[in-house]
């Protein structure tokens, strides 16, 4: 199988992640913080160490502001629904994944918030459009760092400055940028940073993270056991426990920590450059082949390792994805990629595009095989 669907979840994981998962599952898989015995303490230490590593890697305010979640969707819902109040205004964009768009749309339909969805241009947001959309009632600006459909990286530093000046909160969905685009929380104006552990941080599925800056004021997300002071009738207000009721996915977090260590050793920018160089080969082929085109602007300097291709008629992305899978053993993602608004803007709704997303483990020979398969399928059809 040639796996080119790393924007959905990464495969394979680095060897060190498999080893960490195996070791942790065999030696330390107790319930962290729930008892004083050695295994529970070892499990708790793994989680604490992971929070410290995250805080160092992204230069956050302190380790206790890092909340472990089920996935990126969970983190985004926690930030959005925990923050807004009736009458608030929220700004978002047409690049968003449904994990941002749907909670906001539900809040808008319920009459809780008013919503402005700014338009991207060739896959990029203009910070000035954010400035124009701000109102005195704007509580939250929720934007993706990199489009999961187009791979385009957004100017979040410039946008963050504008949002901070206006006194609103800035939520960044880093699902497609984490691990490949450096994020420095001290140098930027990000209040919430949400990301999955299972994409370019190479943890297993079932892992996600929400960073919560100190300017925020959240409602508890779920209430329950935290292992600490059980005599209290209500959720402890102390972070991270305030947002982490129930047994955490400590095995997943052990894998995520190993993945983060691997990314740190490789250097995010090196990983991004490898993936973008592979995509550049595909872009070259597309530009020299009739009928095909790349969705959005292609700028290798502001791109992560996801690329959407507009397929030539009469083929559909779904047909092509099916043939690539069944006849060539190539795993790729056709369709809307949970991001309908950008497809409407691009004119690729409802069939969508064919998205490929290589990883650090993808080789030039793999990309040649992918291009060869596309050429073979389309020969004689278009
Ligand atoms: C930009 C973006 N945001 C959010 C998500 C949701 O991530 P998860 O599946 O971890 O909830 C994805 C997943 O593909 C994504 O690409």
mmCIF file of C-alpha atoms and ligand atoms in Angstrom:
data_model
loop_
_atom_site.group_PDB
_atom_site.id
_atom_site.type_symbol
_atom_site.label_atom_id
_atom_site.label_comp_id
_atom_site.label_asym_id
_atom_site.label_seq_id
_atom_site.Cartn_x
_atom_site.Cartn_y
_atom_site.Cartn_z
ATOM 1 C CA UNK A 1 0.000 0.000 0.000
ATOM 2 C CA UNK A 2 1.270 3.439 -0.933
ATOM 3 C CA UNK A 3 -0.252 5.681 1.730
ATOM 4 C CA UNK A 4 -0.746 9.283 0.605
ATOM 5 C CA UNK A 5 -3.453 10.281 3.085
ATOM 6 C CA UNK A 6 -1.329 11.730 5.880
ATOM 7 C CA UNK A 7 -3.476 14.859 6.161
ATOM 8 C CA UNK A 8 -6.211 12.564 7.529
ATOM 9 C CA UNK A 9 -3.897 10.707 9.888
ATOM 10 C CA UNK A 10 -0.238 9.817 9.539
ATOM 11 C CA UNK A 11 0.973 6.364 8.570
ATOM 12 C CA UNK A 12 3.406 4.871 9.259
ATOM 13 C CA UNK A 13 4.530 6.308 12.566
ATOM 14 C CA UNK A 14 8.260 6.603 13.367
ATOM 15 C CA UNK A 15 9.701 3.405 14.847
ATOM 16 C CA UNK A 16 10.296 5.192 18.173
ATOM 17 C CA UNK A 17 6.522 5.770 18.502
ATOM 18 C CA UNK A 18 5.734 2.063 18.069
ATOM 19 C CA UNK A 19 8.421 1.244 20.638
ATOM 20 C CA UNK A 20 7.136 3.815 23.136
ATOM 21 C CA UNK A 21 3.551 2.534 22.784
ATOM 22 C CA UNK A 22 4.620 -1.067 23.248
ATOM 23 C CA UNK A 23 6.812 -0.304 26.258
ATOM 24 C CA UNK A 24 4.225 1.881 27.946
ATOM 25 C CA UNK A 25 1.394 -0.611 27.380
ATOM 26 C CA UNK A 26 3.486 -3.407 28.897
ATOM 27 C CA UNK A 27 4.886 -1.535 31.909
ATOM 28 C CA UNK A 28 2.970 1.612 32.873
ATOM 29 C CA UNK A 29 -0.644 1.473 31.687
ATOM 30 C CA UNK A 30 -2.239 2.355 35.024
ATOM 31 C CA UNK A 31 -4.776 5.089 35.791
ATOM 32 C CA UNK A 32 -2.722 8.273 36.225
ATOM 33 C CA UNK A 33 -3.224 10.358 39.345
ATOM 34 C CA UNK A 34 -5.873 7.997 40.715
ATOM 35 C CA UNK A 35 -3.665 6.183 43.231
ATOM 36 C CA UNK A 36 -0.276 6.506 44.876
ATOM 37 C CA UNK A 37 1.158 3.200 43.646
ATOM 38 C CA UNK A 38 4.243 3.105 41.463
ATOM 39 C CA UNK A 39 2.485 2.358 38.182
ATOM 40 C CA UNK A 40 -0.059 5.158 38.641
ATOM 41 C CA UNK A 41 2.785 7.520 39.472
ATOM 42 C CA UNK A 42 4.690 6.415 36.344
ATOM 43 C CA UNK A 43 1.596 7.032 34.206
ATOM 44 C CA UNK A 44 1.089 10.467 35.773
ATOM 45 C CA UNK A 45 4.743 11.328 35.169
ATOM 46 C CA UNK A 46 4.365 10.466 31.482
ATOM 47 C CA UNK A 47 1.493 12.930 31.168
ATOM 48 C CA UNK A 48 3.320 15.640 33.116
ATOM 49 C CA UNK A 49 6.447 15.192 31.016
ATOM 50 C CA UNK A 50 4.365 15.464 27.841
ATOM 51 C CA UNK A 51 2.830 18.749 29.047
ATOM 52 C CA UNK A 52 6.303 20.101 29.813
ATOM 53 C CA UNK A 53 7.603 19.050 26.402
ATOM 54 C CA UNK A 54 4.648 20.655 24.618
ATOM 55 C CA UNK A 55 5.132 23.847 26.610
ATOM 56 C CA UNK A 56 8.818 24.007 25.694
ATOM 57 C CA UNK A 57 8.317 23.099 22.048
ATOM 58 C CA UNK A 58 5.645 25.776 21.445
ATOM 59 C CA UNK A 59 6.872 28.218 24.138
ATOM 60 C CA UNK A 60 3.565 28.313 26.007
ATOM 61 C CA UNK A 61 2.819 30.129 29.267
ATOM 62 C CA UNK A 62 3.111 27.037 31.476
ATOM 63 C CA UNK A 63 2.717 23.243 31.284
ATOM 64 C CA UNK A 64 -0.648 23.262 33.084
ATOM 65 C CA UNK A 65 -2.257 25.163 30.185
ATOM 66 C CA UNK A 66 -1.957 22.077 27.905
ATOM 67 C CA UNK A 67 -5.127 19.988 27.854
ATOM 68 C CA UNK A 68 -5.203 16.503 26.376
ATOM 69 C CA UNK A 69 -8.263 15.812 24.246
ATOM 70 C CA UNK A 70 -9.693 13.026 22.076
ATOM 71 C CA UNK A 71 -8.732 14.666 18.775
ATOM 72 C CA UNK A 72 -8.593 18.139 17.262
ATOM 73 C CA UNK A 73 -12.395 18.335 16.952
ATOM 74 C CA UNK A 74 -12.742 17.830 20.702
ATOM 75 C CA UNK A 75 -10.194 20.602 21.376
ATOM 76 C CA UNK A 76 -11.925 23.024 18.984
ATOM 77 C CA UNK A 77 -15.379 22.356 20.458
ATOM 78 C CA UNK A 78 -13.992 22.849 23.956
ATOM 79 C CA UNK A 79 -12.586 26.272 23.016
ATOM 80 C CA UNK A 80 -15.550 27.479 20.931
ATOM 81 C CA UNK A 81 -18.454 26.296 23.089
ATOM 82 C CA UNK A 82 -16.642 27.072 26.335
ATOM 83 C CA UNK A 83 -16.019 30.688 25.309
ATOM 84 C CA UNK A 84 -18.952 32.267 23.518
ATOM 85 C CA UNK A 85 -21.962 33.810 25.230
ATOM 86 C CA UNK A 86 -25.329 34.956 23.860
ATOM 87 C CA UNK A 87 -24.934 38.083 21.751
ATOM 88 C CA UNK A 88 -21.269 37.480 20.871
ATOM 89 C CA UNK A 89 -19.946 37.923 17.352
ATOM 90 C CA UNK A 90 -17.477 35.390 15.908
ATOM 91 C CA UNK A 91 -15.276 35.601 12.810
ATOM 92 C CA UNK A 92 -14.250 32.544 10.827
ATOM 93 C CA UNK A 93 -13.330 31.789 7.194
ATOM 94 C CA UNK A 94 -14.309 29.720 4.188
ATOM 95 C CA UNK A 95 -11.181 27.575 4.656
ATOM 96 C CA UNK A 96 -12.395 25.893 7.823
ATOM 97 C CA UNK A 97 -12.852 22.220 8.494
ATOM 98 C CA UNK A 98 -16.295 21.188 9.777
ATOM 99 C CA UNK A 99 -14.823 20.830 13.257
ATOM 100 C CA UNK A 100 -14.795 24.657 13.333
ATOM 101 C CA UNK A 101 -17.641 25.396 10.914
ATOM 102 C CA UNK A 102 -20.257 23.076 12.398
ATOM 103 C CA UNK A 103 -20.067 24.172 16.066
ATOM 104 C CA UNK A 104 -20.162 27.806 14.894
ATOM 105 C CA UNK A 105 -23.038 27.158 12.504
ATOM 106 C CA UNK A 106 -25.013 25.403 15.271
ATOM 107 C CA UNK A 107 -24.451 28.358 17.618
ATOM 108 C CA UNK A 108 -25.515 30.772 14.879
ATOM 109 C CA UNK A 109 -28.656 28.770 14.065
ATOM 110 C CA UNK A 110 -29.553 28.626 17.774
ATOM 111 C CA UNK A 111 -29.392 32.445 17.830
ATOM 112 C CA UNK A 112 -26.530 32.451 20.345
ATOM 113 C CA UNK A 113 -23.936 34.183 18.156
ATOM 114 C CA UNK A 114 -23.675 36.191 14.964
ATOM 115 C CA UNK A 115 -21.086 34.875 12.532
ATOM 116 C CA UNK A 116 -18.965 36.412 9.787
ATOM 117 C CA UNK A 117 -17.261 34.027 7.365
ATOM 118 C CA UNK A 118 -14.494 35.863 5.517
ATOM 119 C CA UNK A 119 -13.480 34.720 2.031
ATOM 120 C CA UNK A 120 -10.044 33.411 1.102
ATOM 121 C CA UNK A 121 -8.272 34.423 -2.094
ATOM 122 C CA UNK A 122 -6.540 31.565 -3.925
ATOM 123 C CA UNK A 123 -6.480 29.726 -0.577
ATOM 124 C CA UNK A 124 -5.057 32.611 1.486
ATOM 125 C CA UNK A 125 -6.683 34.908 4.039
ATOM 126 C CA UNK A 126 -5.980 38.624 4.002
ATOM 127 C CA UNK A 127 -5.441 40.021 7.537
ATOM 128 C CA UNK A 128 -7.178 43.226 6.432
ATOM 129 C CA UNK A 129 -10.375 41.244 5.816
ATOM 130 C CA UNK A 130 -10.262 40.158 9.464
ATOM 131 C CA UNK A 131 -9.784 43.771 10.550
ATOM 132 C CA UNK A 132 -12.812 44.864 8.488
ATOM 133 C CA UNK A 133 -15.000 42.097 9.945
ATOM 134 C CA UNK A 134 -14.282 42.994 13.602
ATOM 135 C CA UNK A 135 -17.080 44.652 15.586
ATOM 136 C CA UNK A 136 -17.220 45.771 19.234
ATOM 137 C CA UNK A 137 -19.086 42.500 19.907
ATOM 138 C CA UNK A 138 -16.438 40.204 18.378
ATOM 139 C CA UNK A 139 -15.470 37.721 21.074
ATOM 140 C CA UNK A 140 -13.637 35.094 19.063
ATOM 141 C CA UNK A 141 -11.773 34.744 15.776
ATOM 142 C CA UNK A 142 -11.491 31.053 14.838
ATOM 143 C CA UNK A 143 -9.222 30.258 11.881
ATOM 144 C CA UNK A 144 -7.227 27.434 10.449
ATOM 145 C CA UNK A 145 -3.438 27.793 10.261
ATOM 146 C CA UNK A 146 -3.168 25.684 7.102
ATOM 147 C CA UNK A 147 -5.993 24.654 4.797
ATOM 148 C CA UNK A 148 -6.554 20.906 4.890
ATOM 149 C CA UNK A 149 -7.836 21.039 1.294
ATOM 150 C CA UNK A 150 -5.214 23.286 -0.320
ATOM 151 C CA UNK A 151 -2.242 23.112 2.041
ATOM 152 C CA UNK A 152 -1.933 26.919 2.066
ATOM 153 C CA UNK A 153 -0.448 28.420 5.257
ATOM 154 C CA UNK A 154 -2.214 31.493 6.651
ATOM 155 C CA UNK A 155 -0.572 34.669 7.998
ATOM 156 C CA UNK A 156 -1.600 33.977 11.594
ATOM 157 C CA UNK A 157 0.973 36.322 13.156
ATOM 158 C CA UNK A 158 -0.408 39.364 11.329
ATOM 159 C CA UNK A 159 -3.990 38.264 11.982
ATOM 160 C CA UNK A 160 -3.245 37.612 15.665
ATOM 161 C CA UNK A 161 -1.896 41.134 16.143
ATOM 162 C CA UNK A 162 -5.100 42.607 14.709
ATOM 163 C CA UNK A 163 -7.311 40.347 16.841
ATOM 164 C CA UNK A 164 -5.367 41.143 20.022
ATOM 165 C CA UNK A 165 -5.541 44.916 19.378
ATOM 166 C CA UNK A 166 -9.315 44.578 19.081
ATOM 167 C CA UNK A 167 -9.514 42.753 22.420
ATOM 168 C CA UNK A 168 -10.973 39.555 20.920
ATOM 169 C CA UNK A 169 -9.674 36.002 21.456
ATOM 170 C CA UNK A 170 -7.802 34.127 18.725
ATOM 171 C CA UNK A 171 -8.357 30.391 18.230
ATOM 172 C CA UNK A 172 -5.981 28.708 15.789
ATOM 173 C CA UNK A 173 -6.761 25.300 14.319
ATOM 174 C CA UNK A 174 -3.264 23.923 13.754
ATOM 175 C CA UNK A 175 -4.402 20.479 12.561
ATOM 176 C CA UNK A 176 -2.423 20.705 9.319
ATOM 177 C CA UNK A 177 0.460 22.896 10.464
ATOM 178 C CA UNK A 178 1.547 21.384 13.759
ATOM 179 C CA UNK A 179 4.823 19.508 13.410
ATOM 180 C CA UNK A 180 5.679 21.133 10.065
ATOM 181 C CA UNK A 181 5.288 24.890 10.574
ATOM 182 C CA UNK A 182 7.013 26.363 13.639
ATOM 183 C CA UNK A 183 4.533 27.889 16.109
ATOM 184 C CA UNK A 184 5.879 30.202 18.813
ATOM 185 C CA UNK A 185 3.218 31.088 21.356
ATOM 186 C CA UNK A 186 5.385 33.728 23.058
ATOM 187 C CA UNK A 187 5.949 35.586 19.798
ATOM 188 C CA UNK A 188 2.364 35.339 18.557
ATOM 189 C CA UNK A 189 -1.078 36.438 19.777
ATOM 190 C CA UNK A 190 -2.730 33.031 19.963
ATOM 191 C CA UNK A 191 -5.160 32.448 22.837
ATOM 192 C CA UNK A 192 -6.209 28.915 21.944
ATOM 193 C CA UNK A 193 -4.161 26.462 19.900
ATOM 194 C CA UNK A 194 -5.932 23.237 18.919
ATOM 195 C CA UNK A 195 -4.303 20.303 17.170
ATOM 196 C CA UNK A 196 -4.497 16.527 16.789
ATOM 197 C CA UNK A 197 -1.743 14.258 18.054
ATOM 198 C CA UNK A 198 -2.323 11.741 15.272
ATOM 199 C CA UNK A 199 -1.311 13.703 12.165
ATOM 200 C CA UNK A 200 2.157 15.309 11.862
ATOM 201 C CA UNK A 201 3.044 14.737 15.517
ATOM 202 C CA UNK A 202 2.865 10.980 14.826
ATOM 203 C CA UNK A 203 0.927 9.957 17.924
ATOM 204 C CA UNK A 204 -1.848 7.366 17.641
ATOM 205 C CA UNK A 205 -5.486 8.186 16.873
ATOM 206 C CA UNK A 206 -7.467 9.244 19.929
ATOM 207 C CA UNK A 207 -5.037 12.045 20.801
ATOM 208 C CA UNK A 208 -5.482 15.802 20.564
ATOM 209 C CA UNK A 209 -4.378 18.912 22.422
ATOM 210 C CA UNK A 210 -5.808 22.292 23.379
ATOM 211 C CA UNK A 211 -3.503 25.036 24.609
ATOM 212 C CA UNK A 212 -5.413 27.574 26.685
ATOM 213 C CA UNK A 213 -3.808 30.987 27.192
ATOM 214 C CA UNK A 214 -4.435 33.056 30.300
ATOM 215 C CA UNK A 215 -6.610 35.731 28.682
ATOM 216 C CA UNK A 216 -9.363 33.165 28.154
ATOM 217 C CA UNK A 217 -12.260 32.255 30.414
ATOM 218 C CA UNK A 218 -13.714 28.850 29.646
ATOM 219 C CA UNK A 219 -16.643 26.878 30.966
ATOM 220 C CA UNK A 220 -15.844 23.324 32.092
ATOM 221 C CA UNK A 221 -16.181 20.950 29.166
ATOM 222 C CA UNK A 222 -17.091 17.766 31.007
ATOM 223 C CA UNK A 223 -17.177 17.272 34.730
ATOM 224 C CA UNK A 224 -16.049 14.196 36.602
ATOM 225 C CA UNK A 225 -13.220 12.478 38.387
ATOM 226 C CA UNK A 226 -9.824 14.126 38.203
ATOM 227 C CA UNK A 227 -8.010 11.957 40.717
ATOM 228 C CA UNK A 228 -7.218 14.968 42.919
ATOM 229 C CA UNK A 229 -9.444 16.352 45.683
ATOM 230 C CA UNK A 230 -12.452 14.007 45.491
ATOM 231 C CA UNK A 231 -14.238 15.721 48.382
ATOM 232 C CA UNK A 232 -15.119 18.774 46.319
ATOM 233 C CA UNK A 233 -18.684 18.705 44.958
ATOM 234 C CA UNK A 234 -17.716 20.536 41.798
ATOM 235 C CA UNK A 235 -15.005 20.367 39.172
ATOM 236 C CA UNK A 236 -11.656 21.710 40.446
ATOM 237 C CA UNK A 237 -10.928 25.108 38.896
ATOM 238 C CA UNK A 238 -7.224 24.360 38.682
ATOM 239 C CA UNK A 239 -5.777 23.751 35.205
ATOM 240 C CA UNK A 240 -5.390 21.275 33.536
ATOM 241 C CA UNK A 241 -7.858 19.282 35.694
ATOM 242 C CA UNK A 242 -10.646 21.832 35.136
ATOM 243 C CA UNK A 243 -10.890 20.590 31.542
ATOM 244 C CA UNK A 244 -9.793 16.972 31.937
ATOM 245 C CA UNK A 245 -12.481 14.948 33.748
ATOM 246 C CA UNK A 246 -12.197 11.165 33.388
ATOM 247 C CA UNK A 247 -9.374 8.738 32.673
ATOM 248 C CA UNK A 248 -7.070 10.260 30.038
ATOM 249 C CA UNK A 249 -5.697 8.386 27.022
ATOM 250 C CA UNK A 250 -2.365 7.942 28.731
ATOM 251 C CA UNK A 251 -1.179 5.287 26.282
ATOM 252 C CA UNK A 252 -1.910 7.616 23.383
ATOM 253 C CA UNK A 253 -0.157 10.469 25.173
ATOM 254 C CA UNK A 254 2.946 8.279 25.621
ATOM 255 C CA UNK A 255 2.932 7.716 21.847
ATOM 256 C CA UNK A 256 2.313 11.381 21.155
ATOM 257 C CA UNK A 257 5.271 12.371 23.358
ATOM 258 C CA UNK A 258 7.513 10.004 21.399
ATOM 259 C CA UNK A 259 6.193 11.437 18.132
ATOM 260 C CA UNK A 260 6.859 14.984 19.283
ATOM 261 C CA UNK A 261 10.412 14.039 20.281
ATOM 262 C CA UNK A 262 10.938 12.584 16.797
ATOM 263 C CA UNK A 263 9.583 15.733 15.110
ATOM 264 C CA UNK A 264 11.795 17.897 17.303
ATOM 265 C CA UNK A 265 14.870 15.870 16.339
ATOM 266 C CA UNK A 266 14.069 16.113 12.599
ATOM 267 C CA UNK A 267 13.103 19.807 12.700
ATOM 268 C CA UNK A 268 9.578 20.791 11.533
ATOM 269 C CA UNK A 269 10.838 22.912 8.674
ATOM 270 C CA UNK A 270 12.934 20.038 7.257
ATOM 271 C CA UNK A 271 9.876 17.787 7.372
ATOM 272 C CA UNK A 272 7.765 20.402 5.598
ATOM 273 C CA UNK A 273 10.414 20.983 2.934
ATOM 274 C CA UNK A 274 10.635 17.257 2.159
ATOM 275 C CA UNK A 275 6.867 16.991 1.691
ATOM 276 C CA UNK A 276 6.606 20.181 -0.364
ATOM 277 C CA UNK A 277 9.458 19.045 -2.655
ATOM 278 C CA UNK A 278 7.466 15.883 -3.366
ATOM 279 C CA UNK A 279 4.342 17.923 -4.083
ATOM 280 C CA UNK A 280 6.358 20.154 -6.431
ATOM 281 C CA UNK A 281 6.946 17.100 -8.654
ATOM 282 C CA UNK A 282 3.200 16.525 -8.859
ATOM 283 C CA UNK A 283 2.571 20.212 -9.601
ATOM 284 C CA UNK A 284 5.127 20.035 -12.409
ATOM 285 C CA UNK A 285 3.331 17.038 -13.911
ATOM 286 C CA UNK A 286 -0.094 18.678 -13.547
ATOM 287 C CA UNK A 287 1.089 21.875 -15.217
ATOM 288 C CA UNK A 288 2.424 19.963 -18.204
ATOM 289 C CA UNK A 289 -0.591 17.665 -18.570
ATOM 290 C CA UNK A 290 -3.807 18.659 -20.271
ATOM 291 C CA UNK A 291 -7.016 18.585 -18.287
ATOM 292 C CA UNK A 292 -5.505 18.660 -14.798
ATOM 293 C CA UNK A 293 -5.098 21.624 -12.483
ATOM 294 C CA UNK A 294 -4.038 22.423 -8.931
ATOM 295 C CA UNK A 295 -6.674 23.943 -6.645
ATOM 296 C CA UNK A 296 -5.595 27.258 -5.087
ATOM 297 C CA UNK A 297 -2.294 29.098 -5.487
ATOM 298 C CA UNK A 298 0.904 27.071 -5.452
ATOM 299 C CA UNK A 299 3.566 28.801 -3.355
ATOM 300 C CA UNK A 300 6.056 26.248 -1.951
ATOM 301 C CA UNK A 301 7.227 28.684 0.766
ATOM 302 C CA UNK A 302 3.770 28.942 2.326
ATOM 303 C CA UNK A 303 2.585 25.401 1.789
ATOM 304 C CA UNK A 304 2.323 22.259 3.877
ATOM 305 C CA UNK A 305 2.231 18.709 2.534
ATOM 306 C CA UNK A 306 -1.344 18.630 1.237
ATOM 307 C CA UNK A 307 -2.305 19.329 -2.359
ATOM 308 C CA UNK A 308 -5.683 19.221 -4.077
ATOM 309 C CA UNK A 309 -5.977 18.304 -7.727
ATOM 310 C CA UNK A 310 -8.964 19.220 -9.898
ATOM 311 C CA UNK A 311 -9.538 16.121 -12.001
ATOM 312 C CA UNK A 312 -10.337 16.192 -15.721
ATOM 313 C CA UNK A 313 -13.867 15.394 -16.875
ATOM 314 C CA UNK A 314 -15.473 12.930 -17.362
ATOM 315 C CA UNK A 315 -13.617 11.420 -14.383
ATOM 316 C CA UNK A 316 -14.682 12.301 -10.841
ATOM 317 C CA UNK A 317 -12.403 12.438 -7.800
ATOM 318 C CA UNK A 318 -14.374 9.543 -6.290
ATOM 319 C CA UNK A 319 -13.843 7.325 -9.348
ATOM 320 C CA UNK A 320 -10.155 8.147 -9.451
ATOM 321 C CA UNK A 321 -9.733 7.534 -5.715
ATOM 322 C CA UNK A 322 -11.480 4.168 -6.081
ATOM 323 C CA UNK A 323 -9.288 3.075 -9.015
ATOM 324 C CA UNK A 324 -6.089 4.245 -7.306
ATOM 325 C CA UNK A 325 -7.021 2.171 -4.268
ATOM 326 C CA UNK A 326 -8.293 -0.979 -5.948
ATOM 327 C CA UNK A 327 -5.939 -1.210 -8.943
ATOM 328 C CA UNK A 328 -2.758 0.510 -7.748
ATOM 329 C CA UNK A 329 -2.834 0.125 -3.951
ATOM 330 C CA UNK A 330 -2.618 3.898 -3.500
ATOM 331 C CA UNK A 331 -4.510 5.445 -0.554
ATOM 332 C CA UNK A 332 -5.647 8.975 -1.264
ATOM 333 C CA UNK A 333 -8.594 11.180 -0.255
ATOM 334 C CA UNK A 334 -11.173 12.293 -2.848
ATOM 335 C CA UNK A 335 -14.147 14.548 -2.062
ATOM 336 C CA UNK A 336 -14.808 17.570 0.128
ATOM 337 C CA UNK A 337 -12.393 16.748 2.975
ATOM 338 C CA UNK A 338 -14.946 17.935 5.599
ATOM 339 C CA UNK A 339 -14.467 21.494 4.292
ATOM 340 C CA UNK A 340 -17.450 22.321 2.061
ATOM 341 C CA UNK A 341 -17.142 26.131 2.032
ATOM 342 C CA UNK A 342 -13.791 26.257 0.253
ATOM 343 C CA UNK A 343 -15.033 23.816 -2.374
ATOM 344 C CA UNK A 344 -18.049 26.073 -2.962
ATOM 345 C CA UNK A 345 -15.681 29.002 -3.387
ATOM 346 C CA UNK A 346 -13.394 27.053 -5.757
ATOM 347 C CA UNK A 347 -16.309 25.712 -7.796
ATOM 348 C CA UNK A 348 -15.395 22.113 -6.917
ATOM 349 C CA UNK A 349 -18.539 21.462 -4.846
ATOM 350 C CA UNK A 350 -20.061 18.836 -4.501
ATOM 351 C CA UNK A 351 -17.611 16.350 -6.068
ATOM 352 C CA UNK A 352 -14.552 17.988 -4.542
ATOM 353 C CA UNK A 353 -10.951 17.335 -5.450
ATOM 354 C CA UNK A 354 -8.357 14.583 -5.226
ATOM 355 C CA UNK A 355 -6.111 15.353 -2.256
ATOM 356 C CA UNK A 356 -2.708 13.809 -1.791
ATOM 357 C CA UNK A 357 -0.664 14.254 1.351
ATOM 358 C CA UNK A 358 2.781 12.611 1.577
ATOM 359 C CA UNK A 359 4.797 12.231 4.770
ATOM 360 C CA UNK A 360 8.477 12.201 5.754
ATOM 361 C CA UNK A 361 8.446 8.499 4.857
ATOM 362 C CA UNK A 362 7.228 9.085 1.295
ATOM 363 C CA UNK A 363 9.950 8.837 -1.364
ATOM 364 C CA UNK A 364 10.460 10.304 -4.833
ATOM 365 C CA UNK A 365 9.856 6.792 -6.227
ATOM 366 C CA UNK A 366 6.459 6.752 -4.474
ATOM 367 C CA UNK A 367 5.504 10.041 -6.098
ATOM 368 C CA UNK A 368 6.685 8.772 -9.482
ATOM 369 C CA UNK A 369 4.440 5.728 -8.975
ATOM 370 C CA UNK A 370 1.512 8.002 -8.108
ATOM 371 C CA UNK A 371 2.040 10.168 -11.195
ATOM 372 C CA UNK A 372 2.440 7.041 -13.354
ATOM 373 C CA UNK A 373 -0.868 5.708 -12.026
ATOM 374 C CA UNK A 374 -2.682 8.992 -12.781
ATOM 375 C CA UNK A 375 -1.247 9.028 -16.295
ATOM 376 C CA UNK A 376 -2.290 5.410 -16.874
ATOM 377 C CA UNK A 377 -5.834 5.902 -15.582
ATOM 378 C CA UNK A 378 -6.448 9.045 -17.576
ATOM 379 C CA UNK A 379 -4.784 7.841 -20.823
ATOM 380 C CA UNK A 380 -7.485 7.442 -23.398
ATOM 381 C CA UNK A 381 -10.258 8.623 -21.044
ATOM 382 C CA UNK A 382 -9.809 12.362 -21.427
HETATM 383 C C1 LIG B 1 -7.884 21.645 9.461
HETATM 384 C C2 LIG B 1 -8.459 20.535 10.296
HETATM 385 N N1 LIG B 1 -9.060 20.846 11.450
HETATM 386 C C3 LIG B 1 -9.580 19.895 12.244
HETATM 387 C C4 LIG B 1 -9.518 18.570 11.904
HETATM 388 C C5 LIG B 1 -10.135 17.544 12.807
HETATM 389 O O1 LIG B 1 -9.160 16.722 13.361
HETATM 390 P P1 LIG B 1 -9.573 15.418 14.189
HETATM 391 O O2 LIG B 1 -9.987 14.402 13.188
HETATM 392 O O3 LIG B 1 -8.348 15.072 14.951
HETATM 393 O O4 LIG B 1 -10.697 15.795 15.076
HETATM 394 C C6 LIG B 1 -8.895 18.190 10.713
HETATM 395 C C7 LIG B 1 -8.833 16.773 10.300
HETATM 396 O O5 LIG B 1 -8.557 16.430 9.206
HETATM 397 C C8 LIG B 1 -8.334 19.207 9.888
HETATM 398 O O6 LIG B 1 -7.733 18.902 8.740
#
